Amino acid sequence: MALPLLPGNSFNRNLGKEKFNKSQHFDYSNGIPKMVGEEKPGIGGELLLGQKMHPKYTVFPKGEGSDAPSWVAFDKQVLCFDAYFQESVHEKREEQFRIRRCKIYFYLEDDTIQVVEPEIKNSGIPQGTFIRRHRIPLPPPYDDECYTLEHFNINQEMVFYSRTFTITDCDAFTRNFLRKLGVRLNSPSVTPEDPYSTVRNQMQESMKPLRPFERLDKLKQFLDHDRHVLRFFCFWDDSDTMFGDPRELTLHYFLADDTIEIREVVQANSGRDAAPMFLQRNKLPKHAPAPKHQPGETADRTVLNVFGPMGHGGRYILDSRKTGAVHEEFYKDCDLAIGAVINVWGRKVIICDCDGFTKEYYRTKYGVEDFTPVRYRASPGPRLEKKVPPYNGFGSEEDSLCSCQGLMPKPPQKDFRKMMEKDRHGLDSNVLRFVAKMITDSPVDSERKFIISYFLCDDTIAVFEPPQRNSGVIGGKFLERGRIKKPEQELFKSELSEYFKTQDLFVGAKLSFNGYNFQLVDTDEYTFNYMEKHADEFPMANISTIISKMKEICDTKLKEIKKSFVMNDPTSTGVIEYAPFRNLLTEVAEGQLSEHEIMTVGRHYSIREQHETDTDLLVSVAQEQLRKKTFESFLELANFFVHNDRKKSGFLSIQESRTLCKAFKLPVADDLLREIMARFQNDQEELDYNAFLSAIDWKEHPLPYSQPRALIQTASDWNREATAPAVKNINYMILVEDVFGKQD
């Protein structure tokens, strides 16, 4: 009875199908048309009538674990099986076949198989990787398929390329893995013995002696004391022989094998050739030279009787009591000590001293505490002072001195490390600049002002005179850069002349350069900061030293100083201006405080106003640099920052942000980039890179360009004209407390 056609039912099987592709069944093979798609499915991938689809890879059952593919889930997981195969041997009497053991590795990630044969010593067979790792096809007629995990089990034969392998066992991981998949494992089998290997083992066993073997084991001593050497300093007096003289020797005792070597210490101009070795490394006998022994007399073992043929098959008996054995004594580490006399093949050598390692060794092992060296030579007399001829006026003094220190003159060495540390780094110039005036009676020269630059990298000084209008003097370079000698020194002398150092330059100092007298009257802010930062090198800028000096000077003038401060502070604010403060210290100190020390005190107790460069001006300079380099890859740079922001917080560390900008080759000066990033950082010193990139984007947010001179005043742009005084007001109350203590 036919079923009625219910609503929603249809005999058309194509309803709901989405794939209607047809597999290609015919192609050309070697120029011959033939059918190649016998195993290919029908239309839309459906199997044809009577066709079965075989999986290409191992199909694992669905579980509760991850849905990751097998090449991810089973990465680096390998099944290991123990197997063997039998190989026929032709035309050989000793063996007709061989049993060769091997390991079969099945890689779960891609169903590849590798067969490895363990190497056997002296087998004569190339062993190692027997079948390289790849997918192995099944034997015909199923050679279109490859081995999968379902084909493996214990006590089962596998055919790899016409060679039959029998699996005997597997490791614990493989056994556990197969049981979890539901595979019923067979019982392990035993690998049959190889007949030829059995014969070889019997032969080797027969070659081993049946008697107890006397073993001389020195491996432990070698492993414990390898590269441990005791060093002694010795003396051999050979003055009794003709043309003999005292000789200094160095004895090395090797703890690894109790051997000794001796090297001779050849002094300079001794007239002796430096031989490589005084005594070659070997054991040193105590009673040498000893009479020569016959061959076999000093052997390690004593043979009583020998009967039978010599060599293989002979018989001999060893004397366990070593009757008649010759025992020769050699020097050990216990025989060596400071002051001991040892016999080196008839030469009496005295041990005079040893090194630190040797002392620690004897202190630890033997408990020796007295290591007083033996004096074997007279103390050297007073060393004559080398007299250097006076300077002759040719070249520099250092260069002339080098010609007196050797036959081959060498140029004087410069302090390269100081040059690298104190050379210019960005805006840090490492140049101290002072304003100076000339000390002279000439009214014209007394009005001239100079800039004295001291270069810290090589201690050179350059003097420059800024041009002044209507002065009648052409400005420019006054003194070429170089080291300047201090005045009132003898020219032709043996000692090196003294040159001006950094400690000689401070505000108020009077200097004489090649007959011209100058007085330093001012300096720039960089010099003040540098000298205060390195106060240990500049006593004039060391506030602790200055306060101690002020305590000694002003100890008896407390009331006078307080009265002067109150008179200059009518409103009792505790603050006075710098000019009356300077005049008061100058009057009280009576010349005991220099101008630089007074300025240092004023800077330390000053009330300063912090002037910060406008952020828009910094950004405008950066935009101008990017515009000149036609840099427009702001979107790519933003993606670069987002990619490196793992937390997606919009913030990155300053150091990491600078590294990213350098990696992206952002054409902005490093000092300017560091200053701009500091304006867009938070409290954790992290950069808000979105705001930073938005600010420097000259296409989306252009800013009017400003001259860099208005932003950053470098050391090379500084002249004698100050923009504004750095110190205006002084908090004298704190100064009084530091100098005189807290007053009631």
Coordinates of N, CA and C in Angstrom, one line a residue, residues 509-594:
A509 N 87.3 84.3 39.4 CA 88.7 83.8 39.3 C 89.4 84.7 38.3
K510 N 90.7 84.9 38.5 CA 91.6 85.7 37.7 C 92.6 84.8 37.0
L511 N 92.6 84.8 35.7 CA 93.4 83.9 34.9 C 94.3 84.7 34.0
S512 N 95.4 84.1 33.6 CA 96.4 84.7 32.7 C 96.6 83.7 31.6
F513 N 96.1 84.1 30.3 CA 96.3 83.3 29.2 C 97.3 83.9 28.2
N514 N 98.5 83.3 28.2 CA 99.6 83.8 27.3 C 99.9 85.3 27.5
G515 N 99.9 85.8 28.7 CA 100.2 87.2 29.0 C 99.0 88.1 29.1
Y516 N 97.8 87.6 28.7 CA 96.6 88.4 28.8 C 95.8 88.0 30.1
N517 N 95.5 89.0 30.9 CA 94.9 88.7 32.2 C 93.4 88.9 32.1
F518 N 92.6 87.9 32.6 CA 91.2 87.9 32.5 C 90.6 87.7 33.9
Q519 N 89.4 88.2 34.1 CA 88.6 87.9 35.3 C 87.2 87.4 34.9
L520 N 86.8 86.3 35.4 CA 85.5 85.7 35.1 C 84.5 86.4 35.9
V521 N 83.5 86.9 35.2 CA 82.4 87.7 35.9 C 81.1 87.0 35.8
D522 N 80.9 86.1 35.0 CA 79.5 85.4 34.9 C 79.7 84.1 34.1
T523 N 78.7 83.3 34.2 CA 78.6 82.0 33.5 C 77.2 81.7 33.1
D524 N 77.0 80.7 32.3 CA 75.6 80.4 31.9 C 75.0 79.4 32.8
E525 N 73.7 79.1 32.6 CA 73.0 78.2 33.5 C 73.5 76.8 33.4
Y526 N 73.9 76.4 32.2 CA 74.4 75.0 32.1 C 75.6 74.8 32.9
T527 N 76.5 75.8 33.0 CA 77.8 75.6 33.8 C 77.4 75.6 35.3
F528 N 76.5 76.4 35.7 CA 76.1 76.4 37.1 C 75.5 75.0 37.5
N529 N 74.7 74.5 36.6 CA 74.0 73.2 36.9 C 75.1 72.1 36.9
Y530 N 76.0 72.1 35.9 CA 77.0 71.1 35.9 C 77.9 71.1 37.1
M531 N 78.4 72.2 37.5 CA 79.3 72.3 38.7 C 78.5 71.9 39.9
E532 N 77.3 72.3 40.1 CA 76.5 71.9 41.3 C 76.2 70.4 41.3
K533 N 76.0 69.8 40.1 CA 75.8 68.4 40.0 C 77.0 67.6 40.3
H534 N 78.2 68.1 40.0 CA 79.5 67.5 40.3 C 80.2 68.3 41.3
A535 N 79.5 68.4 42.5 CA 80.1 69.3 43.5 C 81.4 68.7 44.1
D536 N 81.6 67.4 44.0 CA 82.8 66.9 44.6 C 84.0 67.3 43.8
E537 N 83.9 67.7 42.5 CA 85.0 68.1 41.7 C 85.1 69.6 41.8
F538 N 84.1 70.4 42.1 CA 84.1 71.8 42.1 C 83.8 72.3 43.6
P539 N 84.8 72.6 44.4 CA 84.6 73.1 45.7 C 83.8 74.4 45.8
M540 N 84.0 75.2 44.7 CA 83.3 76.5 44.7 C 81.8 76.3 44.5
A541 N 81.3 75.2 44.1 CA 79.9 74.9 43.9 C 79.4 73.9 44.9
N542 N 80.2 73.5 45.9 CA 79.7 72.5 46.9 C 79.1 73.3 48.0
I543 N 77.8 73.2 48.2 CA 77.1 74.0 49.2 C 77.4 73.6 50.6
S544 N 77.7 72.3 50.8 CA 78.1 71.8 52.1 C 79.4 72.5 52.6
T545 N 80.4 72.5 51.7 CA 81.7 73.1 52.0 C 81.5 74.6 52.2
I546 N 80.7 75.3 51.5 CA 80.5 76.7 51.6 C 79.8 77.0 52.9
I547 N 78.8 76.2 53.3 CA 78.1 76.5 54.6 C 79.1 76.3 55.8
S548 N 80.0 75.3 55.7 CA 80.9 75.1 56.7 C 81.9 76.3 56.8
K549 N 82.3 76.8 55.7 CA 83.1 78.0 55.7 C 82.4 79.2 56.3
M550 N 81.1 79.3 56.0 CA 80.3 80.5 56.5 C 80.1 80.4 58.0
K551 N 80.0 79.2 58.5 CA 79.9 79.0 60.0 C 81.2 79.5 60.7
E552 N 82.3 79.3 60.1 CA 83.6 79.8 60.7 C 83.7 81.3 60.6
I553 N 83.2 81.9 59.4 CA 83.4 83.3 59.2 C 82.4 84.1 60.0
C554 N 81.1 83.7 60.0 CA 80.0 84.5 60.6 C 79.6 84.0 62.0
D555 N 80.5 83.3 62.7 CA 80.1 82.8 64.0 C 79.9 83.9 65.0
T556 N 80.7 85.0 64.9 CA 80.6 86.1 65.8 C 79.8 87.3 65.3
K557 N 79.2 87.1 64.2 CA 78.4 88.3 63.6 C 77.0 87.9 63.4
L558 N 76.4 87.1 64.3 CA 75.0 86.7 64.1 C 74.1 87.9 64.2
K559 N 74.2 88.7 65.3 CA 73.3 89.9 65.4 C 73.4 90.8 64.3
E560 N 74.6 91.1 63.8 CA 74.8 92.0 62.7 C 74.1 91.5 61.5
I561 N 74.2 90.2 61.2 CA 73.7 89.7 60.0 C 72.1 89.7 60.1
K562 N 71.6 89.3 61.2 CA 70.1 89.3 61.4 C 69.6 90.7 61.2
K563 N 70.3 91.7 61.8 CA 69.8 93.1 61.7 C 69.8 93.6 60.2
S564 N 70.8 93.2 59.4 CA 70.9 93.5 58.0 C 69.8 92.9 57.2
F565 N 69.5 91.6 57.6 CA 68.4 91.0 56.9 C 67.0 91.6 57.2
V566 N 66.8 92.0 58.4 CA 65.5 92.6 58.8 C 65.4 94.0 58.2
M567 N 66.5 94.7 58.1 CA 66.4 96.1 57.4 C 66.0 96.0 56.0
N568 N 66.5 94.9 55.3 CA 66.2 94.7 53.9 C 64.9 94.0 53.7
D569 N 64.2 93.6 54.7 CA 62.9 92.9 54.7 C 61.9 93.6 55.6
P570 N 61.4 94.8 55.2 CA 60.5 95.5 56.1 C 59.2 94.8 56.4
T571 N 58.7 94.0 55.4 CA 57.4 93.3 55.6 C 57.5 92.0 56.3
S572 N 58.8 91.6 56.7 CA 59.0 90.4 57.5 C 58.5 89.1 56.7
T573 N 58.7 89.1 55.4 CA 58.3 87.9 54.6 C 59.4 86.8 54.6
G574 N 60.6 87.1 55.1 CA 61.7 86.1 55.1 C 62.4 86.0 53.8
V575 N 62.1 86.9 52.9 CA 62.7 86.9 51.6 C 63.2 88.3 51.3
I576 N 64.5 88.3 50.7 CA 65.1 89.6 50.3 C 65.6 89.4 48.9
E577 N 65.9 90.5 48.2 CA 66.4 90.4 46.9 C 67.9 90.0 46.9
Y578 N 68.3 89.6 45.7 CA 69.7 89.1 45.6 C 70.8 90.1 45.8
A579 N 70.5 91.4 45.3 CA 71.6 92.4 45.3 C 72.0 92.7 46.8
P580 N 71.0 93.1 47.7 CA 71.5 93.3 49.1 C 72.0 92.1 49.8
F581 N 71.5 90.9 49.4 CA 72.0 89.7 50.0 C 73.5 89.5 49.6
R582 N 73.8 89.8 48.3 CA 75.2 89.6 47.9 C 76.1 90.7 48.6
N583 N 75.6 91.9 48.7 CA 76.4 92.9 49.3 C 76.7 92.6 50.8
L584 N 75.7 92.0 51.5 CA 75.9 91.7 52.9 C 76.9 90.6 53.0
L585 N 76.9 89.5 52.2 CA 77.8 88.4 52.3 C 79.2 88.9 52.0
T586 N 79.3 89.8 51.0 CA 80.7 90.3 50.6 C 81.3 91.1 51.8
E587 N 80.4 91.9 52.4 CA 80.9 92.7 53.5 C 81.3 91.9 54.7
V588 N 80.5 90.8 55.0 CA 80.7 90.0 56.2 C 81.9 89.1 56.0
A589 N 82.0 88.5 54.8 CA 83.1 87.6 54.5 C 84.5 88.2 54.4
E590 N 84.5 89.5 54.1 CA 85.7 90.3 54.0 C 86.7 89.6 53.0
G591 N 86.2 89.1 51.9 CA 87.0 88.5 50.8 C 87.3 87.1 51.0
Q592 N 86.8 86.4 52.0 CA 87.0 85.0 52.2 C 86.1 84.1 51.4
L593 N 85.0 84.7 50.8 CA 84.1 84.0 50.0 C 84.2 84.6 48.6
S594 N 84.4 83.7 47.6 CA 84.5 84.1 46.2 C 83.1 84.5 45.6

